[in-house]
């Protein structure tokens, strides 16, 4: 049994927008024998848009509080995040605390107000890094009992899982890990030139029309390349592509109806998990192309 | 005409990662990499040059740095390894602290008045409340209008248990300490900004 400290993040909460990601990741970890120990009383990571209201210290203090709680509760065990934005802000904060003495000192002065302290040394990892580095491709493939043969999937990596840190040394311009994950389930990864294009991120809330043009191009490219589903590791990408699809159709005159799924949902189904365990009942755009494997 | 260096110095000293602007060689790779480039008046490259040329008002009142989606495309491509994303965020934040930015700039409004308020009110994002605040920021009529536009999506989210029907979420247990921590961090941040 492998154990990790776990930071689910706000969108993975019960009844929140990425509940389908959280539920399928929990199923995935059950099958793999991974135990995720959630940090008790964690707070928001401040996400990528937090800079404007908080500036650097308040923004980083938010992540630092989670590290401080983690250190107190679980020691320096590797911390796993499943959301791209959480992973990114926590990694960035940790790096700056470890590399800039001035930041470390100020952060700890702030943390002291909450009766906490953090001295660095917790490695933040994305769930896909754990799958690739700690579980390994051979195991991921060997678990398949119901290969998704014939399913055509576009692997949409997006921005923040890919940049600035990247996953397992993969290329920024043409990362292959997600295609390899799709292929590991027996499905076919279609060529997808928009795999690292930006979905608009939080600008979907404030500059909706502009962001919709970006998501439209991504959806179009996937459909043009024959994809039946789009697979993503990121809850922001998932939300922007799925929930705004109806609005894109209405405002831009398109007719998309393509399910946007997480890599974890694909794995759970291919590993013999049920529709429910893969949280496929939690798709706003129903995952019909997967019915034939359920 | 002599350049006024005071703005550049302010940015180098007070704006997050601002000192990196000195290193920009004006190659334009960032300008070509940005997903929102069609909507800029000035690209990151131009903003950096404007900082160096002392164009305080033009930079701080600009909408350009609020167009950043945090995609980190520019950052991994810059041949000089400038932390462009952070510099852009820093300029936006600096404009906010200087009260130079148009309060109605849509991303400023969302980021500062909806998002930051939402997370600091309880310690975690409350998505339902976040969406409501966003929709109703221009009044009830506009809110209902926007809500109706997104009605099918909202119902879909509710049906699939991805949206909490109760918009109020409880505070995290350590909320008092959390608030004090943020206040202290803000106080130290102000000192940091004034250190020059
Ligand atoms: S890519 Fe880097 S060096 Fe080139 S213009 Fe942009 S910031 Fe300057
Ligand atoms: S990080 Fe911001 S400025 Fe840089 S390319 Fe992306 S959206 Fe443009």
Tab-separated table of C-alpha atoms and ligand atoms in Angstrom:
chain	number	residue	atom	x	y	z
A	1	UNK	CA	0.000	0.000	0.000
A	2	UNK	CA	1.508	3.326	-1.094
A	3	UNK	CA	0.511	6.321	1.046
A	4	UNK	CA	0.490	9.997	0.149
A	5	UNK	CA	-0.665	13.194	1.773
A	6	UNK	CA	-3.610	14.426	-0.255
A	7	UNK	CA	-4.725	17.912	-1.216
A	8	UNK	CA	-8.029	17.568	-3.099
A	9	UNK	CA	-8.703	21.271	-3.701
A	10	UNK	CA	-12.014	23.108	-3.784
A	11	UNK	CA	-13.330	21.796	-7.087
A	12	UNK	CA	-12.950	18.219	-5.833
A	13	UNK	CA	-15.183	18.721	-2.840
A	14	UNK	CA	-18.414	16.849	-2.430
A	15	UNK	CA	-20.999	18.413	-4.762
A	16	UNK	CA	-18.371	20.559	-6.509
A	17	UNK	CA	-17.591	20.825	-10.213
A	18	UNK	CA	-14.828	18.208	-10.315
A	19	UNK	CA	-16.619	15.660	-8.118
A	20	UNK	CA	-16.389	13.300	-11.114
A	21	UNK	CA	-12.598	13.650	-11.071
A	22	UNK	CA	-12.386	13.102	-7.311
A	23	UNK	CA	-14.680	10.068	-7.331
A	24	UNK	CA	-12.909	8.381	-10.229
A	25	UNK	CA	-9.494	9.113	-8.737
A	26	UNK	CA	-10.556	7.515	-5.472
A	27	UNK	CA	-11.715	4.431	-7.421
A	28	UNK	CA	-8.461	4.417	-9.375
A	29	UNK	CA	-6.424	4.546	-6.174
A	30	UNK	CA	-8.485	1.733	-4.604
A	31	UNK	CA	-7.675	-0.494	-7.571
A	32	UNK	CA	-3.979	0.449	-7.448
A	33	UNK	CA	-3.656	0.101	-3.677
A	34	UNK	CA	-2.857	3.775	-3.126
A	35	UNK	CA	-3.991	5.430	0.081
A	36	UNK	CA	-4.601	9.179	-0.038
A	37	UNK	CA	-4.526	10.836	3.377
A	38	UNK	CA	-6.394	14.113	3.105
A	39	UNK	CA	-4.974	17.118	4.969
A	40	UNK	CA	-7.419	17.977	7.708
A	41	UNK	CA	-8.901	21.487	7.446
A	42	UNK	CA	-7.030	22.469	4.282
A	43	UNK	CA	-7.866	25.794	2.619
A	44	UNK	CA	-8.038	27.021	-0.987
A	45	UNK	CA	-4.672	27.114	-2.834
A	46	UNK	CA	-5.629	30.605	-4.152
A	47	UNK	CA	-5.558	29.261	-7.731
A	48	UNK	CA	-4.052	31.074	-10.681
A	49	UNK	CA	-6.270	34.129	-10.416
A	50	UNK	CA	-5.465	34.748	-6.712
A	51	UNK	CA	-2.600	37.118	-7.532
A	52	UNK	CA	-4.875	40.082	-8.193
A	53	UNK	CA	-6.654	40.155	-4.852
A	54	UNK	CA	-3.831	38.860	-2.693
A	55	UNK	CA	-0.411	39.741	-4.047
A	56	UNK	CA	2.455	37.370	-3.435
A	57	UNK	CA	2.629	36.912	0.341
A	58	UNK	CA	-1.083	36.420	1.111
A	59	UNK	CA	-1.379	34.176	-1.923
A	60	UNK	CA	1.592	32.053	-0.906
A	61	UNK	CA	0.546	32.046	2.748
A	62	UNK	CA	-2.571	30.165	1.682
A	63	UNK	CA	-0.548	27.334	0.198
A	64	UNK	CA	1.922	27.525	3.075
A	65	UNK	CA	-0.865	26.921	5.599
A	66	UNK	CA	-1.685	23.679	3.803
A	67	UNK	CA	1.965	22.640	3.881
A	68	UNK	CA	2.193	23.527	7.573
A	69	UNK	CA	-0.891	21.443	8.382
A	70	UNK	CA	0.434	18.599	6.234
A	71	UNK	CA	3.804	18.658	7.995
A	72	UNK	CA	2.133	18.610	11.396
A	73	UNK	CA	-0.345	15.879	10.506
A	74	UNK	CA	1.548	13.632	8.096
A	75	UNK	CA	5.226	14.598	8.285
A	76	UNK	CA	7.108	15.150	5.056
A	77	UNK	CA	5.325	12.460	3.045
A	78	UNK	CA	4.932	13.456	-0.619
A	79	UNK	CA	1.851	15.563	-1.157
A	80	UNK	CA	-0.377	14.672	-4.091
A	81	UNK	CA	-2.657	17.151	-5.829
A	82	UNK	CA	-5.085	16.223	-8.557
A	83	UNK	CA	-5.991	19.707	-9.806
A	84	UNK	CA	-3.503	21.386	-12.120
A	85	UNK	CA	-3.903	24.821	-10.521
A	86	UNK	CA	-3.499	23.457	-6.970
A	87	UNK	CA	-0.430	21.469	-7.967
A	88	UNK	CA	1.080	24.504	-9.625
A	89	UNK	CA	0.490	27.024	-6.849
A	90	UNK	CA	1.655	24.620	-4.179
A	91	UNK	CA	4.819	23.683	-6.062
A	92	UNK	CA	5.592	27.304	-6.771
A	93	UNK	CA	5.058	28.319	-3.155
A	94	UNK	CA	7.213	25.507	-1.856
A	95	UNK	CA	10.001	26.362	-4.274
A	96	UNK	CA	10.018	30.008	-3.247
A	97	UNK	CA	9.945	29.142	0.453
A	98	UNK	CA	12.896	26.829	-0.005
A	99	UNK	CA	14.886	29.158	-2.258
A	100	UNK	CA	14.179	32.647	-0.900
A	101	UNK	CA	15.065	33.125	2.787
A	102	UNK	CA	13.175	36.431	2.911
A	103	UNK	CA	9.965	34.793	1.698
A	104	UNK	CA	10.429	31.900	4.091
A	105	UNK	CA	10.786	34.281	7.003
A	106	UNK	CA	7.778	36.411	6.062
A	107	UNK	CA	5.611	33.381	5.391
A	108	UNK	CA	6.469	31.934	8.767
A	109	UNK	CA	5.720	35.239	10.487
A	110	UNK	CA	2.283	35.109	8.882
A	111	UNK	CA	1.799	31.411	9.684
A	112	UNK	CA	2.647	32.089	13.335
A	113	UNK	CA	-0.580	34.099	13.556
A	114	UNK	CA	-2.384	30.825	12.961
A	115	UNK	CA	-0.111	28.956	15.370
A	116	UNK	CA	1.667	27.205	12.519
A	117	UNK	CA	5.068	27.002	10.867
A	118	UNK	CA	6.551	25.411	7.782
A	119	UNK	CA	10.203	24.811	7.011
A	120	UNK	CA	9.939	23.422	3.464
A	121	UNK	CA	10.820	19.886	2.313
A	122	UNK	CA	7.416	18.615	1.217
A	123	UNK	CA	7.477	17.480	-2.365
A	124	UNK	CA	4.278	18.318	-4.253
A	125	UNK	CA	3.371	15.881	-6.982
A	126	UNK	CA	0.637	15.653	-9.535
A	127	UNK	CA	-1.410	12.456	-9.552
A	128	UNK	CA	-0.216	11.669	-13.092
A	129	UNK	CA	3.398	11.818	-11.894
A	130	UNK	CA	2.550	9.244	-9.238
A	131	UNK	CA	0.976	6.995	-11.858
A	132	UNK	CA	3.925	7.235	-14.225
A	133	UNK	CA	6.828	7.281	-11.754
A	134	UNK	CA	5.609	5.229	-8.794
A	135	UNK	CA	3.148	2.823	-10.411
A	136	UNK	CA	4.697	2.553	-13.871
A	137	UNK	CA	3.416	1.948	-17.383
A	138	UNK	CA	3.615	-1.846	-17.164
A	139	UNK	CA	1.326	-1.990	-14.123
A	140	UNK	CA	-1.085	0.539	-15.618
A	141	UNK	CA	-1.382	-1.683	-18.685
A	142	UNK	CA	-1.486	-4.974	-16.812
A	143	UNK	CA	-4.588	-3.913	-14.857
A	144	UNK	CA	-6.685	-3.669	-18.023
A	145	UNK	CA	-9.472	-6.278	-18.071
A	146	UNK	CA	-11.846	-4.461	-20.425
A	147	UNK	CA	-9.711	-2.868	-23.156
A	148	UNK	CA	-11.348	0.176	-24.733
A	149	UNK	CA	-10.473	-1.100	-28.209
A	150	UNK	CA	-11.665	1.136	-31.006
A	151	UNK	CA	-12.421	4.174	-28.848
A	152	UNK	CA	-10.975	7.294	-30.427
A	153	UNK	CA	-9.821	9.806	-27.852
A	154	UNK	CA	-8.101	13.187	-28.064
A	155	UNK	CA	-5.597	13.686	-25.250
A	156	UNK	CA	-5.974	17.308	-24.137
A	157	UNK	CA	-3.111	18.195	-21.810
A	158	UNK	CA	-3.838	21.935	-21.635
A	159	UNK	CA	-1.642	24.425	-19.833
A	160	UNK	CA	-0.978	24.072	-16.159
A	161	UNK	CA	-0.293	20.346	-15.987
A	162	UNK	CA	2.137	20.929	-18.836
A	163	UNK	CA	3.726	24.297	-18.024
A	164	UNK	CA	5.838	25.648	-16.412
A	165	UNK	CA	6.930	22.470	-14.621
A	166	UNK	CA	5.761	19.776	-16.990
A	167	UNK	CA	5.159	16.135	-16.202
A	168	UNK	CA	8.051	13.671	-15.959
A	169	UNK	CA	10.308	15.638	-18.302
A	170	UNK	CA	7.828	15.428	-21.179
A	171	UNK	CA	7.981	18.057	-23.957
A	172	UNK	CA	6.079	21.352	-23.490
A	173	UNK	CA	5.130	21.583	-27.138
A	174	UNK	CA	4.187	17.967	-27.754
A	175	UNK	CA	3.810	16.042	-24.495
A	176	UNK	CA	3.074	12.365	-25.039
A	177	UNK	CA	2.170	11.043	-21.602
A	178	UNK	CA	-1.590	11.507	-21.985
A	179	UNK	CA	-1.615	9.817	-25.407
A	180	UNK	CA	0.319	6.976	-23.808
A	181	UNK	CA	-2.282	6.753	-21.028
A	182	UNK	CA	-5.078	6.577	-23.601
A	183	UNK	CA	-3.218	3.842	-25.482
A	184	UNK	CA	-2.596	1.994	-22.209
A	185	UNK	CA	-6.361	1.500	-21.836
A	186	UNK	CA	-6.536	-0.037	-25.325
A	187	UNK	CA	-8.105	3.074	-26.866
A	188	UNK	CA	-6.633	5.018	-29.786
A	189	UNK	CA	-5.116	8.463	-29.248
A	190	UNK	CA	-6.034	10.519	-32.309
A	191	UNK	CA	-3.585	13.137	-33.622
A	192	UNK	CA	-4.495	16.343	-31.813
A	193	UNK	CA	-2.618	19.521	-32.732
A	194	UNK	CA	-4.458	21.550	-30.060
A	195	UNK	CA	-3.354	19.310	-27.185
A	196	UNK	CA	-1.515	22.098	-25.347
A	197	UNK	CA	-3.677	25.056	-26.398
A	198	UNK	CA	-5.192	27.192	-23.654
A	199	UNK	CA	-8.889	26.779	-22.708
A	200	UNK	CA	-9.036	30.319	-21.329
A	201	UNK	CA	-8.673	29.284	-17.691
A	202	UNK	CA	-10.357	31.636	-15.247
A	203	UNK	CA	-10.952	34.148	-18.043
A	204	UNK	CA	-13.950	31.997	-18.934
A	205	UNK	CA	-15.674	33.788	-16.043
A	206	UNK	CA	-14.663	37.337	-16.924
A	207	UNK	CA	-14.021	37.366	-20.677
A	208	UNK	CA	-16.439	34.635	-21.652
A	209	UNK	CA	-16.728	35.459	-25.353
A	210	UNK	CA	-12.959	35.530	-25.830
A	211	UNK	CA	-12.456	32.294	-23.940
A	212	UNK	CA	-15.256	30.577	-25.860
A	213	UNK	CA	-13.376	31.183	-29.108
A	214	UNK	CA	-10.382	29.352	-27.623
A	215	UNK	CA	-12.433	26.389	-26.438
A	216	UNK	CA	-14.270	26.233	-29.757
A	217	UNK	CA	-10.968	25.804	-31.601
A	218	UNK	CA	-9.944	23.004	-29.247
A	219	UNK	CA	-13.255	21.170	-29.629
A	220	UNK	CA	-13.170	21.621	-33.402
A	221	UNK	CA	-9.667	20.224	-33.705
A	222	UNK	CA	-10.610	17.145	-31.652
A	223	UNK	CA	-13.740	16.502	-33.718
A	224	UNK	CA	-11.924	17.098	-37.013
A	225	UNK	CA	-9.394	14.467	-36.015
A	226	UNK	CA	-12.105	11.906	-35.393
A	227	UNK	CA	-12.212	11.958	-31.592
A	228	UNK	CA	-15.319	10.578	-29.870
A	229	UNK	CA	-14.202	11.840	-26.478
A	230	UNK	CA	-11.657	14.308	-25.110
A	231	UNK	CA	-9.476	13.210	-22.191
A	232	UNK	CA	-7.941	15.736	-19.820
A	233	UNK	CA	-6.028	15.792	-16.523
A	234	UNK	CA	-7.283	19.269	-15.525
A	235	UNK	CA	-10.561	20.255	-13.828
A	236	UNK	CA	-10.500	23.777	-15.317
A	237	UNK	CA	-10.092	22.401	-18.856
A	238	UNK	CA	-12.821	19.854	-18.163
A	239	UNK	CA	-15.243	22.481	-16.922
A	240	UNK	CA	-14.548	24.992	-19.675
A	241	UNK	CA	-14.855	22.424	-22.454
A	242	UNK	CA	-17.872	20.584	-21.092
A	243	UNK	CA	-20.062	23.086	-19.329
A	244	UNK	CA	-19.639	25.873	-21.877
A	245	UNK	CA	-20.156	23.574	-24.874
A	246	UNK	CA	-23.863	24.412	-25.024
A	247	UNK	CA	-23.128	28.122	-24.925
A	248	UNK	CA	-20.472	27.768	-27.643
A	249	UNK	CA	-22.999	25.941	-29.819
A	250	UNK	CA	-25.560	28.664	-29.229
A	251	UNK	CA	-23.326	31.691	-29.689
A	252	UNK	CA	-20.892	30.398	-32.311
A	253	UNK	CA	-23.305	28.284	-34.338
A	254	UNK	CA	-21.553	24.946	-33.773
A	255	UNK	CA	-23.075	21.537	-32.962
A	256	UNK	CA	-20.610	19.931	-30.589
A	257	UNK	CA	-21.708	17.108	-28.353
A	258	UNK	CA	-18.451	15.567	-27.250
A	259	UNK	CA	-17.902	14.186	-23.730
A	260	UNK	CA	-14.929	15.587	-21.799
A	261	UNK	CA	-13.515	12.956	-19.452
A	262	UNK	CA	-10.642	12.525	-17.025
A	263	UNK	CA	-7.832	10.029	-17.578
A	264	UNK	CA	-8.902	8.460	-14.284
A	265	UNK	CA	-12.387	7.695	-15.625
A	266	UNK	CA	-10.885	5.920	-18.617
A	267	UNK	CA	-8.544	3.851	-16.445
A	268	UNK	CA	-11.255	2.822	-13.996
A	269	UNK	CA	-13.516	1.604	-16.800
A	270	UNK	CA	-10.689	-0.255	-18.561
A	271	UNK	CA	-9.641	-1.843	-15.275
A	272	UNK	CA	-13.076	-3.375	-14.877
A	273	UNK	CA	-14.643	-0.705	-12.657
A	274	UNK	CA	-18.330	0.101	-12.986
A	275	UNK	CA	-19.925	3.132	-14.645
A	276	UNK	CA	-20.547	4.542	-11.164
A	277	UNK	CA	-17.034	3.826	-9.906
A	278	UNK	CA	-15.692	5.694	-12.938
A	279	UNK	CA	-18.108	8.531	-12.013
A	280	UNK	CA	-19.356	8.448	-15.593
A	281	UNK	CA	-22.884	9.173	-14.349
A	282	UNK	CA	-21.552	12.576	-13.340
A	283	UNK	CA	-21.009	13.927	-16.842
A	284	UNK	CA	-23.087	16.886	-17.982
A	285	UNK	CA	-22.526	15.728	-21.567
A	286	UNK	CA	-23.268	12.002	-21.218
A	287	UNK	CA	-20.355	9.665	-21.904
A	288	UNK	CA	-22.335	7.681	-24.504
A	289	UNK	CA	-19.299	6.560	-26.582
A	290	UNK	CA	-18.156	4.614	-23.505
A	291	UNK	CA	-21.446	2.694	-23.116
A	292	UNK	CA	-20.232	-0.033	-25.409
A	293	UNK	CA	-17.509	-0.904	-22.906
A	294	UNK	CA	-19.585	-0.708	-19.725
B	1	UNK	CA	14.427	64.104	-23.948
B	2	UNK	CA	15.634	62.314	-20.866
B	3	UNK	CA	13.924	59.152	-19.737
B	4	UNK	CA	12.079	59.241	-16.423
B	5	UNK	CA	13.431	56.224	-14.587
B	6	UNK	CA	11.235	56.523	-11.504
B	7	UNK	CA	8.482	54.266	-12.812
B	8	UNK	CA	10.896	51.567	-13.920
B	9	UNK	CA	12.557	51.699	-10.501
B	10	UNK	CA	9.186	51.398	-8.783
B	11	UNK	CA	8.294	48.382	-10.867
B	12	UNK	CA	11.688	46.739	-10.280
B	13	UNK	CA	11.361	47.194	-6.545
B	14	UNK	CA	7.684	46.938	-5.761
B	15	UNK	CA	6.053	44.732	-8.349
B	16	UNK	CA	6.411	40.939	-8.074
B	17	UNK	CA	9.351	39.761	-10.208
B	18	UNK	CA	9.475	43.248	-11.735
B	19	UNK	CA	13.272	43.444	-11.661
B	20	UNK	CA	13.383	40.759	-14.351
B	21	UNK	CA	12.101	43.280	-16.893
B	22	UNK	CA	15.683	44.558	-17.185
B	23	UNK	CA	16.610	41.269	-18.833
B	24	UNK	CA	14.126	41.462	-21.721
B	25	UNK	CA	15.839	41.599	-25.111
B	26	UNK	CA	12.653	42.458	-27.030
B	27	UNK	CA	12.679	39.377	-29.219
B	28	UNK	CA	8.876	39.091	-29.295
B	29	UNK	CA	8.601	35.357	-28.610
B	30	UNK	CA	6.182	36.053	-25.743
B	31	UNK	CA	4.051	38.209	-28.014
B	32	UNK	CA	3.641	35.391	-30.497
B	33	UNK	CA	2.923	32.774	-27.841
B	34	UNK	CA	-0.051	34.217	-26.026
B	35	UNK	CA	-3.525	32.743	-26.589
B	36	UNK	CA	-5.138	36.155	-26.049
B	37	UNK	CA	-2.743	38.041	-28.324
B	38	UNK	CA	-5.548	39.080	-30.686
B	39	UNK	CA	-7.049	41.147	-27.873
B	40	UNK	CA	-4.028	43.043	-26.675
B	41	UNK	CA	-3.215	46.615	-27.221
B	42	UNK	CA	0.322	45.942	-26.023
B	43	UNK	CA	2.027	42.560	-25.756
B	44	UNK	CA	4.203	41.597	-22.760
B	45	UNK	CA	7.236	42.639	-24.801
B	46	UNK	CA	5.749	46.079	-25.387
B	47	UNK	CA	4.605	46.456	-21.784
B	48	UNK	CA	8.152	45.736	-20.644
B	49	UNK	CA	9.546	48.339	-22.997
B	50	UNK	CA	6.931	50.834	-21.827
B	51	UNK	CA	7.977	50.235	-18.221
B	52	UNK	CA	11.548	51.012	-19.190
B	53	UNK	CA	10.421	54.112	-21.074
B	54	UNK	CA	8.623	55.428	-17.986
B	55	UNK	CA	5.065	55.224	-19.306
B	56	UNK	CA	3.481	54.864	-15.873
B	57	UNK	CA	-0.116	55.682	-16.694
B	58	UNK	CA	-0.240	53.805	-19.950
B	59	UNK	CA	1.039	50.650	-18.302
B	60	UNK	CA	-0.949	50.763	-15.088
B	61	UNK	CA	-4.229	51.714	-16.719
B	62	UNK	CA	-3.793	49.091	-19.400
B	63	UNK	CA	-6.200	46.187	-19.772
B	64	UNK	CA	-3.466	44.037	-21.303
B	65	UNK	CA	-2.041	42.395	-18.225
B	66	UNK	CA	-5.564	41.489	-17.123
B	67	UNK	CA	-5.846	39.391	-20.270
B	68	UNK	CA	-3.422	36.780	-18.921
B	69	UNK	CA	-4.948	33.301	-18.589
B	70	UNK	CA	-1.899	31.991	-16.678
B	71	UNK	CA	-1.140	29.475	-19.413
B	72	UNK	CA	2.650	29.759	-18.886
B	73	UNK	CA	3.275	29.481	-22.603
B	74	UNK	CA	5.422	32.617	-22.720
B	75	UNK	CA	7.399	31.580	-19.663
B	76	UNK	CA	8.661	28.290	-21.095
B	77	UNK	CA	9.547	29.878	-24.422
B	78	UNK	CA	11.322	33.082	-23.395
B	79	UNK	CA	14.958	32.704	-24.478
B	80	UNK	CA	16.036	34.890	-21.555
B	81	UNK	CA	13.988	32.839	-19.088
B	82	UNK	CA	12.021	35.781	-17.771
B	83	UNK	CA	9.200	34.682	-15.449
B	84	UNK	CA	6.802	36.531	-17.745
B	85	UNK	CA	3.571	35.146	-16.326
B	86	UNK	CA	4.547	36.321	-12.847
B	87	UNK	CA	5.727	39.699	-14.107
B	88	UNK	CA	2.383	40.180	-15.850
B	89	UNK	CA	0.506	39.124	-12.707
B	90	UNK	CA	2.749	41.444	-10.712
B	91	UNK	CA	1.948	44.400	-12.965
B	92	UNK	CA	-1.756	43.707	-12.627
B	93	UNK	CA	-1.456	43.525	-8.855
B	94	UNK	CA	0.651	46.679	-8.786
B	95	UNK	CA	-1.987	48.522	-10.827
B	96	UNK	CA	-4.571	47.283	-8.327
B	97	UNK	CA	-2.624	48.508	-5.288
B	98	UNK	CA	-2.013	51.855	-6.999
B	99	UNK	CA	-5.733	52.038	-7.779
B	100	UNK	CA	-4.818	52.878	-11.356
B	101	UNK	CA	-6.848	50.188	-13.063
B	102	UNK	CA	-10.406	50.783	-14.232
B	103	UNK	CA	-12.524	49.185	-11.489
B	104	UNK	CA	-14.848	47.813	-14.169
B	105	UNK	CA	-12.091	45.924	-15.991
B	106	UNK	CA	-13.859	42.521	-16.140
B	107	UNK	CA	-11.008	40.289	-14.989
B	108	UNK	CA	-10.060	42.711	-12.205
B	109	UNK	CA	-13.639	42.668	-11.044
B	110	UNK	CA	-13.840	38.912	-11.108
B	111	UNK	CA	-10.420	38.309	-9.544
B	112	UNK	CA	-10.547	40.919	-6.792
B	113	UNK	CA	-14.207	41.394	-6.018
B	114	UNK	CA	-15.601	37.961	-6.638
B	115	UNK	CA	-12.844	35.363	-6.406
B	116	UNK	CA	-10.610	36.735	-3.637
B	117	UNK	CA	-13.623	37.722	-1.522
B	118	UNK	CA	-15.101	34.282	-2.019
B	119	UNK	CA	-12.023	32.376	-0.857
B	120	UNK	CA	-11.245	34.650	2.072
B	121	UNK	CA	-14.845	34.583	3.339
B	122	UNK	CA	-14.682	30.916	4.335
B	123	UNK	CA	-11.210	29.590	3.463
B	124	UNK	CA	-12.391	27.600	0.464
B	125	UNK	CA	-14.029	28.359	-2.851
B	126	UNK	CA	-17.792	28.093	-2.665
B	127	UNK	CA	-18.590	27.544	-6.312
B	128	UNK	CA	-22.314	28.208	-6.117
B	129	UNK	CA	-21.772	31.490	-4.286
B	130	UNK	CA	-18.937	32.396	-6.628
B	131	UNK	CA	-21.168	31.947	-9.653
B	132	UNK	CA	-24.019	33.871	-8.053
B	133	UNK	CA	-21.809	36.811	-7.107
B	134	UNK	CA	-20.393	36.826	-10.609
B	135	UNK	CA	-23.777	36.737	-12.292
B	136	UNK	CA	-25.369	39.330	-10.065
B	137	UNK	CA	-22.485	41.819	-9.982
B	138	UNK	CA	-24.350	44.066	-12.416
B	139	UNK	CA	-27.653	43.870	-10.610
B	140	UNK	CA	-30.582	41.526	-10.417
B	141	UNK	CA	-31.793	41.918	-14.016
B	142	UNK	CA	-28.400	41.192	-15.537
B	143	UNK	CA	-27.939	38.333	-13.086
B	144	UNK	CA	-31.177	36.643	-14.035
B	145	UNK	CA	-30.331	37.138	-17.691
B	146	UNK	CA	-26.941	35.495	-17.311
B	147	UNK	CA	-28.360	32.768	-15.123
B	148	UNK	CA	-30.915	31.964	-17.801
B	149	UNK	CA	-28.224	31.795	-20.466
B	150	UNK	CA	-26.403	29.198	-18.376
B	151	UNK	CA	-29.574	27.481	-17.152
B	152	UNK	CA	-29.089	24.172	-18.966
B	153	UNK	CA	-25.511	23.895	-17.770
B	154	UNK	CA	-26.441	24.723	-14.186
B	155	UNK	CA	-29.226	22.148	-14.203
B	156	UNK	CA	-26.829	19.612	-15.696
B	157	UNK	CA	-24.338	20.302	-12.920
B	158	UNK	CA	-27.048	19.984	-10.267
B	159	UNK	CA	-28.364	16.722	-11.690
B	160	UNK	CA	-24.895	15.175	-11.817
B	161	UNK	CA	-24.133	16.342	-8.263
B	162	UNK	CA	-21.432	18.763	-9.323
B	163	UNK	CA	-23.046	21.881	-7.931
B	164	UNK	CA	-24.151	22.368	-4.364
B	165	UNK	CA	-27.782	23.509	-4.265
B	166	UNK	CA	-27.025	25.334	-1.005
B	167	UNK	CA	-24.841	28.313	-1.916
B	168	UNK	CA	-23.562	28.970	1.620
B	169	UNK	CA	-20.615	26.919	2.719
B	170	UNK	CA	-19.261	26.712	6.244
B	171	UNK	CA	-15.950	28.188	7.291
B	172	UNK	CA	-12.878	26.014	7.690
B	173	UNK	CA	-12.242	25.067	11.319
B	174	UNK	CA	-9.126	27.197	11.650
B	175	UNK	CA	-10.800	30.201	10.057
B	176	UNK	CA	-9.779	32.704	12.760
B	177	UNK	CA	-6.121	31.800	12.442
B	178	UNK	CA	-6.458	31.762	8.664
B	179	UNK	CA	-7.786	35.334	8.680
B	180	UNK	CA	-5.071	36.557	11.039
B	181	UNK	CA	-2.452	34.887	8.881
B	182	UNK	CA	-3.744	36.642	5.763
B	183	UNK	CA	-3.825	39.997	7.541
B	184	UNK	CA	-0.230	39.584	8.650
B	185	UNK	CA	0.831	38.505	5.169
B	186	UNK	CA	-0.872	41.574	3.690
B	187	UNK	CA	0.890	43.812	6.212
B	188	UNK	CA	4.291	42.331	5.361
B	189	UNK	CA	3.478	42.585	1.665
B	190	UNK	CA	2.836	46.314	2.028
B	191	UNK	CA	6.226	46.680	3.690
B	192	UNK	CA	7.819	44.709	0.900
B	193	UNK	CA	6.216	46.994	-1.640
B	194	UNK	CA	7.474	50.068	0.193
B	195	UNK	CA	10.980	48.850	0.800
B	196	UNK	CA	12.397	50.959	-2.030
C	1	LIG	S1	10.239	36.341	-24.941
C	1	LIG	FE1	11.420	37.115	-23.189
C	1	LIG	S2	13.168	38.253	-24.050
C	1	LIG	FE2	11.666	37.922	-25.713
C	1	LIG	S3	10.437	39.803	-25.700
C	1	LIG	FE3	9.354	38.339	-24.409
C	1	LIG	S4	10.132	38.737	-22.319
C	1	LIG	FE4	11.515	39.737	-23.750
C	2	LIG	S1	0.948	33.224	-19.342
C	2	LIG	FE1	-0.357	34.992	-19.740
C	2	LIG	S2	0.898	36.435	-20.904
C	2	LIG	FE2	1.925	34.448	-20.981
C	2	LIG	S3	1.205	33.501	-22.873
C	2	LIG	FE3	-0.158	32.793	-21.252
C	2	LIG	S4	-1.866	34.234	-21.208
C	2	LIG	FE4	-0.197	35.195	-22.400
